[in-house]
PDB file of C-alpha atoms in Angstrom:
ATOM      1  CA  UNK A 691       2.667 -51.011  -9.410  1.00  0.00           C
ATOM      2  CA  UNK A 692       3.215 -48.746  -6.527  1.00  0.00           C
ATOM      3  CA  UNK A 693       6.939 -48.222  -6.571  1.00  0.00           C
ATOM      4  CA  UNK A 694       8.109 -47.473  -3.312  1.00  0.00           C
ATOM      5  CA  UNK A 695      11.669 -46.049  -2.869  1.00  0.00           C
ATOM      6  CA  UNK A 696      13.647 -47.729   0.041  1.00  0.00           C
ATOM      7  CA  UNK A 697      16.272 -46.726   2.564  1.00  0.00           C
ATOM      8  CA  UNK A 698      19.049 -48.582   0.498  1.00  0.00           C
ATOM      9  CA  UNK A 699      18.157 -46.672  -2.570  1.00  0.00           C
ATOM     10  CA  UNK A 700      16.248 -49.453  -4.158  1.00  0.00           C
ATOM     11  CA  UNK A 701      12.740 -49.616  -5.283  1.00  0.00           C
ATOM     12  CA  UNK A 702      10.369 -52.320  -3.913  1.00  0.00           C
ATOM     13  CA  UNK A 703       7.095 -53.118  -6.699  1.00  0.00           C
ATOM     14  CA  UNK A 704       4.041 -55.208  -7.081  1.00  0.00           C
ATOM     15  CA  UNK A 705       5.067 -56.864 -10.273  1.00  0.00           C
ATOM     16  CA  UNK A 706       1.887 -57.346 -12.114  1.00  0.00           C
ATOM     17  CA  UNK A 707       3.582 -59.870 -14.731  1.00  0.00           C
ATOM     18  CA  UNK A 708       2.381 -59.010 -17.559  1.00  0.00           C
ATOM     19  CA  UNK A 709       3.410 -60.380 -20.829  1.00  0.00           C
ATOM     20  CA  UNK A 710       5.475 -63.256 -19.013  1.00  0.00           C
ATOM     21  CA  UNK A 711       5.219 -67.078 -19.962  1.00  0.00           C
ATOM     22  CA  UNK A 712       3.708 -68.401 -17.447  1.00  0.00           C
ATOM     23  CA  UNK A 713       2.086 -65.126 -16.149  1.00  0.00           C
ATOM     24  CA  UNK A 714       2.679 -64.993 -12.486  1.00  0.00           C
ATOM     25  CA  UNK A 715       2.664 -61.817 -10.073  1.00  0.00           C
ATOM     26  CA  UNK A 716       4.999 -61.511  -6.942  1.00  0.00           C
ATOM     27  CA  UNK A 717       7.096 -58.933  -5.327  1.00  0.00           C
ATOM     28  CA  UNK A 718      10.254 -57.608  -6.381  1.00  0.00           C
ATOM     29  CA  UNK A 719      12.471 -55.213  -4.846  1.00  0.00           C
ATOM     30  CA  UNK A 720      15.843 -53.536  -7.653  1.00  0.00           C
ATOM     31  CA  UNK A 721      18.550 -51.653  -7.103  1.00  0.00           C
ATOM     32  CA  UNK A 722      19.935 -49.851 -10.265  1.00  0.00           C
ATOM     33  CA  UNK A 723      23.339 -48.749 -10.308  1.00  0.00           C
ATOM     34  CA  UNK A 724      23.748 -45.348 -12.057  1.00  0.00           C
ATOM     35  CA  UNK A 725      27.351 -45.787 -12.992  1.00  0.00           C
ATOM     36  CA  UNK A 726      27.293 -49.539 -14.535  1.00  0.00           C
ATOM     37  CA  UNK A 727      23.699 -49.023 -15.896  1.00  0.00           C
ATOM     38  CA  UNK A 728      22.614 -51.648 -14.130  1.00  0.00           C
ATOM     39  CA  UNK A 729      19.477 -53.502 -12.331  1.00  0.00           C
ATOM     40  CA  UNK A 730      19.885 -55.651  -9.253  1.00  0.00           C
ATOM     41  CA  UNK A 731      17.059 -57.751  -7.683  1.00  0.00           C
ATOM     42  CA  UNK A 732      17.404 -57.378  -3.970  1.00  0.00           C
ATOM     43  CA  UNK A 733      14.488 -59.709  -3.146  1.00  0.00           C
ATOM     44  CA  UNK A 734      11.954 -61.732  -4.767  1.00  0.00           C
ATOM     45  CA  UNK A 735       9.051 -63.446  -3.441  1.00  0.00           C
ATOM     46  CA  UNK A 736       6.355 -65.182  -5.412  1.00  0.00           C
ATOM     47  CA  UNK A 737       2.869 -67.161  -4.341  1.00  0.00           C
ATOM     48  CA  UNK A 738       3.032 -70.709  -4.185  1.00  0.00           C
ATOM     49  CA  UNK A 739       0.049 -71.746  -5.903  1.00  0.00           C
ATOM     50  CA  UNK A 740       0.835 -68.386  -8.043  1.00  0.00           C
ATOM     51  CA  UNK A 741      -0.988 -65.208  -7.757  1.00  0.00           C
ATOM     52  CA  UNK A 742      -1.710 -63.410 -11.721  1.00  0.00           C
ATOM     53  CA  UNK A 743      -3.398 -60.115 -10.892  1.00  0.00           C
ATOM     54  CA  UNK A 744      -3.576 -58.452 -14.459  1.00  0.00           C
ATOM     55  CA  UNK A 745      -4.146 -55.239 -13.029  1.00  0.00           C
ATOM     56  CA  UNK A 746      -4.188 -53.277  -9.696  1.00  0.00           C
ATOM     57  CA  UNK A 747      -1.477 -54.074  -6.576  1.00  0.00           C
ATOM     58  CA  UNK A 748       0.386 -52.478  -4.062  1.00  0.00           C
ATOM     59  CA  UNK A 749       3.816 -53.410  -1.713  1.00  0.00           C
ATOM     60  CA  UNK A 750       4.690 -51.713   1.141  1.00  0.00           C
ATOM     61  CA  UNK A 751       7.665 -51.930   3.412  1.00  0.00           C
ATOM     62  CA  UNK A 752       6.205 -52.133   6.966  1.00  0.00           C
ATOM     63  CA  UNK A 753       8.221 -51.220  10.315  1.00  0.00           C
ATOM     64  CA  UNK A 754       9.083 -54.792  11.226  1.00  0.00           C
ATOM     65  CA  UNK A 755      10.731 -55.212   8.281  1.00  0.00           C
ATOM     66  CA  UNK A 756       8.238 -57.572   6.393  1.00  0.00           C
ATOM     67  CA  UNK A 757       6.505 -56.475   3.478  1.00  0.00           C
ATOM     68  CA  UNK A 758       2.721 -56.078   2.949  1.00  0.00           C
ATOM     69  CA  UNK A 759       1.519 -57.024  -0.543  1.00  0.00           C
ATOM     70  CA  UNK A 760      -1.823 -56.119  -2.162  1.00  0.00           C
ATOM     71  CA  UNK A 761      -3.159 -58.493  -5.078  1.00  0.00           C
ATOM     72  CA  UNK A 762      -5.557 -56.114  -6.378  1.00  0.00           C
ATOM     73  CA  UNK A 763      -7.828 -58.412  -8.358  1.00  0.00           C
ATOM     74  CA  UNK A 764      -7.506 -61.204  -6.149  1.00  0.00           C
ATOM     75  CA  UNK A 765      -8.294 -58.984  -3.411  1.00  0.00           C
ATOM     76  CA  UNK A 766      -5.563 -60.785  -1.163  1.00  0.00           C
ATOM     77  CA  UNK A 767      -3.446 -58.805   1.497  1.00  0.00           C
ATOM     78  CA  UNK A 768      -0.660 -61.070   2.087  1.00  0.00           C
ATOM     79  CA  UNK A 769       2.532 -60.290   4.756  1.00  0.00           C
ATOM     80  CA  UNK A 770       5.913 -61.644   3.811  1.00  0.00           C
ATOM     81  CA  UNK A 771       8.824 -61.898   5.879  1.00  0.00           C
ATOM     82  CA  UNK A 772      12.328 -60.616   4.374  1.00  0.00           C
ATOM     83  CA  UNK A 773      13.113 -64.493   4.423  1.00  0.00           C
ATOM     84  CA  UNK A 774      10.028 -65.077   1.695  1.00  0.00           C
ATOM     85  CA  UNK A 775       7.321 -66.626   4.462  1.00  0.00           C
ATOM     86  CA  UNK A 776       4.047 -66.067   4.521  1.00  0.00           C
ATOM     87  CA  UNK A 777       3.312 -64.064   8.309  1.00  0.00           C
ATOM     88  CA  UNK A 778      -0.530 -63.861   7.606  1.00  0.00           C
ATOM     89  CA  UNK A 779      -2.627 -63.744   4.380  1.00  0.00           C
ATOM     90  CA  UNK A 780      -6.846 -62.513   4.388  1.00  0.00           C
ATOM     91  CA  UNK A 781      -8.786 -62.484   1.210  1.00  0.00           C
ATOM     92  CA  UNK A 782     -11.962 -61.062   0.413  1.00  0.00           C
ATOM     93  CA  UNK A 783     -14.641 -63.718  -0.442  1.00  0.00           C
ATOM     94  CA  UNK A 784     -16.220 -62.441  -3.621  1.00  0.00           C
ATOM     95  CA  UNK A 785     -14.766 -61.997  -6.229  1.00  0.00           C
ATOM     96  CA  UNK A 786     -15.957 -58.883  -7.449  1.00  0.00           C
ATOM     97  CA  UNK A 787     -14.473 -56.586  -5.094  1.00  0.00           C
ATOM     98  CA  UNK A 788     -11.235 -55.820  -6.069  1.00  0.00           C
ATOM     99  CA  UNK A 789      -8.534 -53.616  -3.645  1.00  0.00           C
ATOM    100  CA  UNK A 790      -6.778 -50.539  -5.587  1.00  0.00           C
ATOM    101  CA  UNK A 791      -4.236 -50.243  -2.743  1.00  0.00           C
ATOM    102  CA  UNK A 792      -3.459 -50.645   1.287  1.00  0.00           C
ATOM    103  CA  UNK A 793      -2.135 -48.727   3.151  1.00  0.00           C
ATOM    104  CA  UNK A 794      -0.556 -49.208   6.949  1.00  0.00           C
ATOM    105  CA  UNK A 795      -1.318 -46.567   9.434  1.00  0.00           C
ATOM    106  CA  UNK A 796       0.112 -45.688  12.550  1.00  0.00           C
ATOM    107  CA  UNK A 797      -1.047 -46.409  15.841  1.00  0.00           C
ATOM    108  CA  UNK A 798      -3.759 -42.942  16.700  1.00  0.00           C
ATOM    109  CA  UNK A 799      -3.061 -41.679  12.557  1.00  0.00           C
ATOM    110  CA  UNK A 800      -6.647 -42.179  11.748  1.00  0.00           C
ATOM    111  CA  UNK A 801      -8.529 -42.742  14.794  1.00  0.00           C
ATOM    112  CA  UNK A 802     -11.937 -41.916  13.146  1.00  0.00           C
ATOM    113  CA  UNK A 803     -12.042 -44.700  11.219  1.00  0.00           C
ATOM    114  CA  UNK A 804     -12.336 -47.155  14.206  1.00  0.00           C
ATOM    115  CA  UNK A 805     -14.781 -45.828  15.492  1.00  0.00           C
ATOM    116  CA  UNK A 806     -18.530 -47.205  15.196  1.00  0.00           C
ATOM    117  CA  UNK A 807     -20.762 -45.223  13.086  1.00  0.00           C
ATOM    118  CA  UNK A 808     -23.339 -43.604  14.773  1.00  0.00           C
ATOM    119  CA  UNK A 809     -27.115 -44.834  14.982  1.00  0.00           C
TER     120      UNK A 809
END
């Protein structure tokens, strides 16, 4: 889910895992080579206990360098370091709320939403 296209060329996805024995989600980044017809994987990283989301997820490269994953239906928000450790992980406690995607803003982007809302 969510391809996003990095600075090397390669694309960094939420792989959901579908159809894979045993079904486990992580995040992958691949380069494809147009000339060889190729696929590279750059980077994997995968939960320990694993994560299987079915459905849903989102990766994002943030500034730092460390990568911001979304499991969409287990409504985790997990930040990995390029050397595959965990930097901080929050999920939501019920499980009925599921998150379609995150997204990282910039410091003053979208000041409105900290603000309180009014009485």
């Amino acid at each position: 889910h969510a391809p996003e296209l990095q600075a090397d060329g390669s694309l960094l996805v939420w792989d959901n895992g579908n159809f894979r024995v045993p079904e486990f989600s992580r995040i992958v980044q691949i380069r494809y080579d147009d000339l060889l017809g190729t696929a590279t994987e750059v980077f994997s990283w995968r939960a320990t206990p694993d994560i299987y989301d079915f459905a849903l997820g989102d990766v994002d490269r943030l500034p730092s360098g460390n990568i911001l994953a979304t499991a969409g239906v287990s409504a985790r928000l997990i930040e990995v370091t390029p050397a595959g450790e965990i930097a901080w992980e929050i999920a939501l406690r019920d499980p009925a709320f599921w998150i379609y995607r995150t997204e990282v803003l910039a410091e003053g982007e979208f000041p409105e939403a900290l603000r309180p809302f009014p009485e």
